Amino acid sequence: MSLVKVGVIGIGNIGSSHVQMLNRGQIEGATLTAICSRNENRIEWVKNHTIGDIQVYKDEETFLNESEIDAILIATPHYSHPELAKKAFDKGMHVLIEKPAGVYTKNVLEMNEAAKSCGKVFGIMYNQRANPLYQKLRDLIQSGQLGDIKRTNLIITDSYRPQSYYDSSKWRATWKGEGGGVLLNQALHQLDILQWTTGYMPKRIRAVCSLGKYHNIEVEDDVTAYVEYENGATGVFITSTGEVPGTNRFEVVGDRGKVVVENEELIFYQLTQSEREFNTSFTGGFGKPEYRKINIPVKGENANHSSIIQNWIDAIIKGSPLLAPGEEGVKAVEITNAIYLSSWLNQPIELPIDVDFYYEKLQEKINHSTFEKQNVSNVTLDVTGTH
């Protein structure tokens, strides 16, 4: 296959960006063949902002059955991702889904099984894996230069959102429409980076989610979580959409130093000796291991979404390895599910979670909701590359 015919379903904020990227020829080896949207305004937008003959569908079944596309990029609301992906696999299509992989772990695992059975290329839009800063951080950790991990601290509070953002659509920031708030939407990339760079999934989580703390919404807009790992390491994860200017800082401490990613810089505080070795051998009273501060140069720009789409197309055409395999999307979803459960039940949650129990509790949230959105504007935000 020399040219992959791609269809995009869901033409909201991020779907619009993908449509333009593909239509402008920014993705080598791919051509935008069809789009699917139920929104007449978005269909009109596509007609006015693209060139060439692009098929337009309003019905997803007709889109999947008649468009003759090779691959589909799914950019619809969260709940629909697993079901649409399974339908596409059934049609023999390659799939790239926007994050999150889904809202609850149970049907994400079902999607992964469908992908495995189909044998097509399955990717997820974890675009921060394309960021050279996090790629270098992962290399440092996986190579052993940081030693055994002792602590992780991740603060992501620079994704501020005003009330008008939440009012832009009826489905946003509701348990029924979105399945969660800042965790599933803005912070999911960082939760993926947390486990992808370290190679660790938490074994236990204790969390507090504040619902509508800074906005008139029924889901969380402020979260603090304490995590424990199998090797005894611990961590803190903090996220919010109600802080300005906010912080984006990831700190990983090992027995051979500390790495900090912040302000587009990566700094390695490298110990000259393992802290564990120093602790047992030093005979003075107040000594500590020496270290040197290393500003690690990171080459390359964070191409963001385009890198993930190009990597997906290359995997289809050339068999290149995926940077963000779709099957790995379940990891960050499970972490969010554990955080929610911990907050809802006011207790620590062990991982892996009971997927049926989480689904049951989520349905209770949906069925018992009395929240009614006011002042819904139903507009597509003029924001590129954000959610």
Coordinates of C-alpha atoms in Angstrom, one line a residue, residues 183 191 205-209 220 223-227 237 239 332-345 347 349 351 353 358:
L183 CA -8.5 13.5 34.6
L191 CA -0.9 9.9 33.3
I205 CA -3.9 4.8 44.8
R206 CA -5.4 7.1 47.4
A207 CA -7.1 10.2 45.9
V208 CA -9.4 13.2 46.4
C209 CA -11.3 14.6 43.4
E220 CA -13.8 16.9 38.8
V223 CA -7.4 16.3 41.8
T224 CA -4.7 15.2 44.3
A225 CA -3.6 11.5 44.3
Y226 CA -1.0 9.6 46.3
V227 CA 0.4 6.5 44.5
F237 CA -0.1 13.5 41.2
T239 CA -4.0 18.3 38.3
A332 CA -4.0 5.6 31.8
V333 CA -7.7 4.8 31.8
E334 CA -7.3 2.3 34.6
I335 CA -5.3 4.8 36.6
T336 CA -8.1 7.3 36.2
N337 CA -10.7 4.7 37.2
A338 CA -8.7 3.9 40.3
I339 CA -8.5 7.6 41.2
Y340 CA -12.2 8.0 40.8
L341 CA -13.0 4.9 42.9
S342 CA -10.7 6.1 45.6
S343 CA -12.4 9.5 45.8
W344 CA -15.9 8.1 45.6
L345 CA -15.3 5.4 48.2
Q347 CA -10.4 4.6 50.5
I349 CA -7.7 1.3 45.7
L351 CA -4.6 -2.1 41.0
I353 CA -9.1 -2.6 39.6
Y358 CA -16.0 0.5 38.4

